[in-house]
mmCIF file of C-alpha atoms in Angstrom:
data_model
loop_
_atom_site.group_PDB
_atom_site.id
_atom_site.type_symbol
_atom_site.label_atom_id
_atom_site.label_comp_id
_atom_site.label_asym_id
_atom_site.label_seq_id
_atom_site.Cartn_x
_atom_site.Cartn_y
_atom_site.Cartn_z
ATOM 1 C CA UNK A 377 0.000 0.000 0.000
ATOM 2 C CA UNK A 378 0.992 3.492 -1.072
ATOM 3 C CA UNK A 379 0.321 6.685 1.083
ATOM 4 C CA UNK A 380 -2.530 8.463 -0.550
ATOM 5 C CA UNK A 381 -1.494 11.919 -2.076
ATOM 6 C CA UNK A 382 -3.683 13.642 1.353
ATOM 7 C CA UNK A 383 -1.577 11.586 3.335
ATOM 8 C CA UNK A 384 1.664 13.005 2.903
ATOM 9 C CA UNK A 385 0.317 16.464 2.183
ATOM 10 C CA UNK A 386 -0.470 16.246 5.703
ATOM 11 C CA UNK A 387 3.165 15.270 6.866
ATOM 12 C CA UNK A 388 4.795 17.565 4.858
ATOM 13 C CA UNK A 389 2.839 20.344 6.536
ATOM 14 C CA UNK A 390 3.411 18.943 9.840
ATOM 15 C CA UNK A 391 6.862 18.475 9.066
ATOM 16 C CA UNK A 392 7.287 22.351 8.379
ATOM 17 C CA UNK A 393 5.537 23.053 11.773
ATOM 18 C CA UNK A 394 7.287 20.579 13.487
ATOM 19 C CA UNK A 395 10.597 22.163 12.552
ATOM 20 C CA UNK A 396 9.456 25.463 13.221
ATOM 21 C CA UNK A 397 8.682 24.448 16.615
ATOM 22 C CA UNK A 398 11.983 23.412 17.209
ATOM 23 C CA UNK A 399 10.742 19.958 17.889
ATOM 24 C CA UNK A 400 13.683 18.078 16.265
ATOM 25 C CA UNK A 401 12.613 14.751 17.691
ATOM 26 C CA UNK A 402 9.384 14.942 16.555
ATOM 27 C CA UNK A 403 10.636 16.107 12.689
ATOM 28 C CA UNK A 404 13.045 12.780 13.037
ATOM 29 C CA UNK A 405 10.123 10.577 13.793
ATOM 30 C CA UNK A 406 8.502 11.493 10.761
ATOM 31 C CA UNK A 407 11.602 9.865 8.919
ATOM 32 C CA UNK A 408 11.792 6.085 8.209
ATOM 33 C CA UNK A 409 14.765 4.585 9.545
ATOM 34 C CA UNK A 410 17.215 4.159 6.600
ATOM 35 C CA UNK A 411 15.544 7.067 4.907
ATOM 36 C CA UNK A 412 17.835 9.932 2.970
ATOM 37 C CA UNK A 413 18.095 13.552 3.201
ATOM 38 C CA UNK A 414 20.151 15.878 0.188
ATOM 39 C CA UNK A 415 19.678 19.381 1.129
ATOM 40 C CA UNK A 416 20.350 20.864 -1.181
ATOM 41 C CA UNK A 417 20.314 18.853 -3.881
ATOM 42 C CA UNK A 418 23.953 18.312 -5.502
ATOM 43 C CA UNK A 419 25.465 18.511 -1.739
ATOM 44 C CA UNK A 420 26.649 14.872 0.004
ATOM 45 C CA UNK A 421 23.437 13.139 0.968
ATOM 46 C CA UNK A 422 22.908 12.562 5.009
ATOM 47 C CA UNK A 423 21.476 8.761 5.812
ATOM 48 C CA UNK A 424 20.209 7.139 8.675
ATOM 49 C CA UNK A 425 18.747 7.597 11.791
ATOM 50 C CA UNK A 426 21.129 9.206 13.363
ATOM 51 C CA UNK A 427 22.810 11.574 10.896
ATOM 52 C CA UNK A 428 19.318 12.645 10.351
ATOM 53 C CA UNK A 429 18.787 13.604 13.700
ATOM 54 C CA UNK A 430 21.837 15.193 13.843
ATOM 55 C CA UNK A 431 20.959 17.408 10.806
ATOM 56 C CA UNK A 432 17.415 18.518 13.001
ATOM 57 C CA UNK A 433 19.241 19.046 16.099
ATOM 58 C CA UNK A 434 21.154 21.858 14.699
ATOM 59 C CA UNK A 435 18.690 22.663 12.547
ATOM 60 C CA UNK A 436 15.925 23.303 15.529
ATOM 61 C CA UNK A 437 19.016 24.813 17.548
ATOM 62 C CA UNK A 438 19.742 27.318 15.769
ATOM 63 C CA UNK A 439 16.239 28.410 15.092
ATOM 64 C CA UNK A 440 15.669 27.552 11.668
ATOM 65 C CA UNK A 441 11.272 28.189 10.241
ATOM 66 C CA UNK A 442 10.237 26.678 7.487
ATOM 67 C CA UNK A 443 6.869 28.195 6.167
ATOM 68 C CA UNK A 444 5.326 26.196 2.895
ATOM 69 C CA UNK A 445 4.378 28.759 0.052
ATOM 70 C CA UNK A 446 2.571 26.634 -2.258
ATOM 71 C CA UNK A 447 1.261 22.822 -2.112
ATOM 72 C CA UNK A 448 2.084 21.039 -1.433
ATOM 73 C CA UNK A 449 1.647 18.947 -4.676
ATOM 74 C CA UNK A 450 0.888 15.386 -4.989
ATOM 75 C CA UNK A 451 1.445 12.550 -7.464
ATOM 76 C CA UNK A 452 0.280 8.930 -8.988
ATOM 77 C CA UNK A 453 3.015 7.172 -6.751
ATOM 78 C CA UNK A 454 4.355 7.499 -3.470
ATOM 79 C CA UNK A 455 6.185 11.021 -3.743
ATOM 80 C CA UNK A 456 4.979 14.911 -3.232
ATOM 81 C CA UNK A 457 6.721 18.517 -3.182
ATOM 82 C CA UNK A 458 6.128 21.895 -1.828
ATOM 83 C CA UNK A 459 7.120 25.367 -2.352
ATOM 84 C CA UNK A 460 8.680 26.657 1.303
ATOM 85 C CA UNK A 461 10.548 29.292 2.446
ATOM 86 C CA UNK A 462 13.217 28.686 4.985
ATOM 87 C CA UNK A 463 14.084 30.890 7.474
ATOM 88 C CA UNK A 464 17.664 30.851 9.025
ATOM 89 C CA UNK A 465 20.715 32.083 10.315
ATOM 90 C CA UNK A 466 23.554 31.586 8.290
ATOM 91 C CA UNK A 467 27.239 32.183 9.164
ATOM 92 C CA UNK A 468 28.700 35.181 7.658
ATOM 93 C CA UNK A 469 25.581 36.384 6.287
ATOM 94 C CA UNK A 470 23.351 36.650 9.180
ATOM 95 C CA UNK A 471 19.224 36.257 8.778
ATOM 96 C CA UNK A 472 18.423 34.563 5.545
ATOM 97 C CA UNK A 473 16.091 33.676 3.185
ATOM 98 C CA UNK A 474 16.010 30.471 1.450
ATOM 99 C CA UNK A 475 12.831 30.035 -0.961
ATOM 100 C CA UNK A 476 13.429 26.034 -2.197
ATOM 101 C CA UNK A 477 11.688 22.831 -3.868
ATOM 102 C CA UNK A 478 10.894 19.793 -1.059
ATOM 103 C CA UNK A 479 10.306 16.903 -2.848
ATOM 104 C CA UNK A 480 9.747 13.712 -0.297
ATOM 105 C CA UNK A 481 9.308 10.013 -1.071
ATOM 106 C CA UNK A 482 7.590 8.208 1.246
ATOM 107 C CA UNK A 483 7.389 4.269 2.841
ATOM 108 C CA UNK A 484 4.045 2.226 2.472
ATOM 109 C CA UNK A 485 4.035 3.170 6.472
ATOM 110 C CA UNK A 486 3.846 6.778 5.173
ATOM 111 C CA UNK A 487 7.323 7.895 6.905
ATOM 112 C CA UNK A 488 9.323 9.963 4.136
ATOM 113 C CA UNK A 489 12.147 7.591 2.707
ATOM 114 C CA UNK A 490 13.878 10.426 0.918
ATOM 115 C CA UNK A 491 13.805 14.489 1.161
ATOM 116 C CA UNK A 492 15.392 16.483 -1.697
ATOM 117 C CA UNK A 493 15.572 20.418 -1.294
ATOM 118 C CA UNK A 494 16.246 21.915 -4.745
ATOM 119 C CA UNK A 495 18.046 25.471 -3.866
ATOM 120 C CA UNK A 496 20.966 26.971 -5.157
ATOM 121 C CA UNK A 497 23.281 29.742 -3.467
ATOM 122 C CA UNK A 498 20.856 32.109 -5.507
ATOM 123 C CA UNK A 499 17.524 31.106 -3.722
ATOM 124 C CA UNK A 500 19.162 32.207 -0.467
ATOM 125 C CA UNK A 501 18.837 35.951 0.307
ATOM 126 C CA UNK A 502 20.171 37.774 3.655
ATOM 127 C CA UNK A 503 16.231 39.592 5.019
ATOM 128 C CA UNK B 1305 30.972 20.587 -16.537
ATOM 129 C CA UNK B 1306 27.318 20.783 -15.429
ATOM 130 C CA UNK B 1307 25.583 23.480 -16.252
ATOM 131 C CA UNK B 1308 25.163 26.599 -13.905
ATOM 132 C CA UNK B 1309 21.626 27.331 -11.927
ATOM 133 C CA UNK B 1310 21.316 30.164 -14.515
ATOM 134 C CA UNK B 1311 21.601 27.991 -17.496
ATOM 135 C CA UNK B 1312 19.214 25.604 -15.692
ATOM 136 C CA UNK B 1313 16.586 28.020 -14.861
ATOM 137 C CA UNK B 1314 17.010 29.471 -18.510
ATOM 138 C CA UNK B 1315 15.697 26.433 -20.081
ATOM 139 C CA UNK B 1316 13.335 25.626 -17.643
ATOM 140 C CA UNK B 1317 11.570 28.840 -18.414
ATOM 141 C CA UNK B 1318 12.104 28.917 -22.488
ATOM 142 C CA UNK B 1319 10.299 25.154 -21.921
ATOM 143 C CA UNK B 1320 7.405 26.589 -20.496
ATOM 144 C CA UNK B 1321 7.565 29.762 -23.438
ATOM 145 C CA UNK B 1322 7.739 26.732 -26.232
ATOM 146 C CA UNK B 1323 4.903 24.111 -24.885
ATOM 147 C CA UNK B 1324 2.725 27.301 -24.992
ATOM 148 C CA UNK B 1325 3.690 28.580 -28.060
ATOM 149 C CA UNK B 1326 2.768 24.914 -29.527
ATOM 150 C CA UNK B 1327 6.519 24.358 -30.912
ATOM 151 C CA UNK B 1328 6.739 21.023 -29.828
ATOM 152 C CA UNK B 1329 9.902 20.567 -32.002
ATOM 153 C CA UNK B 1330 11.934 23.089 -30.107
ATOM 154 C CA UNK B 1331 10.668 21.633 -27.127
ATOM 155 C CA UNK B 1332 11.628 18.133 -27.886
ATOM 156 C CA UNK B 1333 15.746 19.797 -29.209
ATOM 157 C CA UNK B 1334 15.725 20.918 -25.486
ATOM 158 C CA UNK B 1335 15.826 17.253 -24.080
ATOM 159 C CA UNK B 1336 19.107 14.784 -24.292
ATOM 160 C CA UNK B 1337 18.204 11.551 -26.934
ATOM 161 C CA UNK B 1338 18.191 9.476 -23.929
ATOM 162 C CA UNK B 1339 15.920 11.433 -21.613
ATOM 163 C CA UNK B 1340 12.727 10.449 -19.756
ATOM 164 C CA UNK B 1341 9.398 11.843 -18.999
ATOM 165 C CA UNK B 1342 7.653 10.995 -15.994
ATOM 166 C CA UNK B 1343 4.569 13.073 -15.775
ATOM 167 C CA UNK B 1344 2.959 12.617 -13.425
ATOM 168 C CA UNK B 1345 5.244 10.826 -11.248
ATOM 169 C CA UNK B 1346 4.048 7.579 -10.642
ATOM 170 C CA UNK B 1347 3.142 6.960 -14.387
ATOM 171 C CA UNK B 1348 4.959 4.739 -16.188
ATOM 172 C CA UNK B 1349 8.545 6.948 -17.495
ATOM 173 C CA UNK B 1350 8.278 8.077 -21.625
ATOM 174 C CA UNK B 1351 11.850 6.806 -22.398
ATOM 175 C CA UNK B 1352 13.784 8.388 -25.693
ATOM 176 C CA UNK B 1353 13.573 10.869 -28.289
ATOM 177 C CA UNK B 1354 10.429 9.345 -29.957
ATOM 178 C CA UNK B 1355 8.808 8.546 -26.888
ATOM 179 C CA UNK B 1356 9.296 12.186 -26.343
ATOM 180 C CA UNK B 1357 8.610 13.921 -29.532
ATOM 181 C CA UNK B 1358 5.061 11.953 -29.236
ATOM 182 C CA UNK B 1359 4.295 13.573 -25.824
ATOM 183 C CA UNK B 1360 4.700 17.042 -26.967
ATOM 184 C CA UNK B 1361 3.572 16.578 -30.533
ATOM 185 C CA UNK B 1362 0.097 15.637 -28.388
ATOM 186 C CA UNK B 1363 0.088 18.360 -25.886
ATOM 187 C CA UNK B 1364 1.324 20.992 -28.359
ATOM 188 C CA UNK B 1365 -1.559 19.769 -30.930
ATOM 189 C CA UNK B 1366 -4.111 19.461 -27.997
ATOM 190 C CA UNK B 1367 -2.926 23.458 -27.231
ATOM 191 C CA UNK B 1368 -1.556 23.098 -23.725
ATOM 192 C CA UNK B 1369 0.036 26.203 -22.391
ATOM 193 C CA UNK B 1370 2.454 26.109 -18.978
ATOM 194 C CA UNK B 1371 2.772 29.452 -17.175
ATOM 195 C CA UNK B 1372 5.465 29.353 -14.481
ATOM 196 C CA UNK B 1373 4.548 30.269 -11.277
ATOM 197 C CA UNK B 1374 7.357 30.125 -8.598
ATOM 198 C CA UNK B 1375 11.097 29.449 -9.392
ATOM 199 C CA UNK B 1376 13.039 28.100 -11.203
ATOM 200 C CA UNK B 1377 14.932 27.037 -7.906
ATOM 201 C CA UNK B 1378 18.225 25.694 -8.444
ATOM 202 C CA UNK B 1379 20.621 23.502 -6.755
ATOM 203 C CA UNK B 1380 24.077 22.740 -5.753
ATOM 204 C CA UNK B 1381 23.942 20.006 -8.754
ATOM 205 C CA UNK B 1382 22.438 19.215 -12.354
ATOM 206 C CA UNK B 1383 18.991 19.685 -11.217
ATOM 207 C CA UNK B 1384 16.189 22.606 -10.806
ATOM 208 C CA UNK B 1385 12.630 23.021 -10.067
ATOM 209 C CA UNK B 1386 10.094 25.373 -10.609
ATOM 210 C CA UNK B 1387 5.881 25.483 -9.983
ATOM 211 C CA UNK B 1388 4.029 25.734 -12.630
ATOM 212 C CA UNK B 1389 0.308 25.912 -13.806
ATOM 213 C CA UNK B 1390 -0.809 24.027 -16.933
ATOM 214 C CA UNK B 1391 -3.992 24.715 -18.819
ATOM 215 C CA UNK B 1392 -5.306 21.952 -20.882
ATOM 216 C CA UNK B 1393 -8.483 20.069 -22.330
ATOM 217 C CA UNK B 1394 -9.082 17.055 -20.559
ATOM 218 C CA UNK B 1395 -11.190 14.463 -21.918
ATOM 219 C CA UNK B 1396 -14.559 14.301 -20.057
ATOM 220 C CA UNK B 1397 -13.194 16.936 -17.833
ATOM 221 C CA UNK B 1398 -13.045 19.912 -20.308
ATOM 222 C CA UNK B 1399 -10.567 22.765 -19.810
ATOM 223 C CA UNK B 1400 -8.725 22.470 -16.668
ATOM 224 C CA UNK B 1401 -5.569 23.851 -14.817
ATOM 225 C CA UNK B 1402 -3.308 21.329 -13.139
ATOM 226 C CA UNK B 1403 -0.702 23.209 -10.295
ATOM 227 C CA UNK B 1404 2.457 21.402 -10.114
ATOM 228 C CA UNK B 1405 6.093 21.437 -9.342
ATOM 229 C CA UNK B 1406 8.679 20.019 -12.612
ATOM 230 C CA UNK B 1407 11.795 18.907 -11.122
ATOM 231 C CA UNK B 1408 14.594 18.831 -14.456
ATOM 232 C CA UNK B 1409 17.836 17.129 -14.983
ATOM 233 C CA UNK B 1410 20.359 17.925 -17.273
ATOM 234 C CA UNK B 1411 23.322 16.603 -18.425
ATOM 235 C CA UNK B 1412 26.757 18.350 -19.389
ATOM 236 C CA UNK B 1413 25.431 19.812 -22.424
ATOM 237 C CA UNK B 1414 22.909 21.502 -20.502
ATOM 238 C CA UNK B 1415 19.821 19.563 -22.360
ATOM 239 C CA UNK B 1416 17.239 18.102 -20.324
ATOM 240 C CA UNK B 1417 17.770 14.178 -19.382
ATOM 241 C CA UNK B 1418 15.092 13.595 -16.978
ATOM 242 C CA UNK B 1419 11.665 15.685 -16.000
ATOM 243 C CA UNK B 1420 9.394 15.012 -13.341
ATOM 244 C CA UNK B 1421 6.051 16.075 -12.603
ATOM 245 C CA UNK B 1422 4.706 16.269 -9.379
ATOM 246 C CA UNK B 1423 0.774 16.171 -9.326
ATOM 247 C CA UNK B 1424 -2.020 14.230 -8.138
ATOM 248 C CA UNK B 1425 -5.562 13.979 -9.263
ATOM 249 C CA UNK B 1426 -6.636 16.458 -6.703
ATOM 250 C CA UNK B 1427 -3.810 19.294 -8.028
ATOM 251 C CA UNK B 1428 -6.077 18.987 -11.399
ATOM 252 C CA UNK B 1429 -9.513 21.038 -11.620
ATOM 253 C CA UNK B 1430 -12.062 22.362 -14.406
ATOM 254 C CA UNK B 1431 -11.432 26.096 -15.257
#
């Protein structure tokens, strides 16, 4: 069984909240166990448990929001995307702007296998 | 060499210009000869430069027009996505608008060897 295209609309937007929140545990539980995470796309991929929670511990540290923009969008298989903006501090630059693709995959348990977050160092803007 | 985000984001948007202007030659001279098609994701991949030239000889003759909406987003790679609205007679359906994200690939050349389309039934309504 596939997650229907509602389904993981709804955990991408509570993803998004989630890591707003700061609730890094909670965004890692959303995350099948072996699942993948390139952000952004072309960079060196993070995998597994606890690489991913690594990535959401300083990501929720350092008080990263992540508001969705448009979608999210579904599909005829077991993958969606979103338009989101992401809010952050970034070294050197101070408080940014990312606007980005998420595309997710997801497990037939409806945890997201995969994220991919298409940006390049144009998308990100100092605000 | 891969091509830059700018190069990326150049086609992306002179794709959208073409499928609109119902030049589905030009359209099809912007994808590799081995590319694939997989719109929407979760439908079985058109594979090829025939496979191809088919798809867009039937959209461009059925008058299909893509507006962009958000993006083109690059990446850190050979890949960039952008939201886009497509207008187009469906069958039974009539004229309807489909919202979706189009996630490209490209190869060294900077032609197109992979697109993906991210929508589900419920991203498609009558207009």
């Amino acid at each position: 069984m596939m997650p229907t295209s509602a389904e993981m609309k709804a955990v991408m937007t509570k993803y998004a909240s989630l890591v707003s929140a700061g609730d890094a545990e909670a965004v890692v539980a959303l995350y099948a166990d072996n699942a993948t995470i390139e952000d952004p796309v072309g960079s060196p991929a993070q995998s597994g448990r606890e690489a991913i929670a690594k990535f959401y511990q300083g990501a929720c540290a350092s008080g990263v929001k992540i508001n969705v923009l448009s979608g999210p969008y579904g599909s005829f298989g077991n993958s969606a995307a979103m338009v989101a903006e992401v809010l952050v501090e970034v070294p050197g630059l101070g408080p940014s702007r990312i606007e980005l693709v998420e595309v997710m995959e997801f497990d037939a348990q409806g945890k997201i296998s995969a994220m991919r977050a298409y940006w390049g160092q144009e998308d990100m803007k100092p605000v």
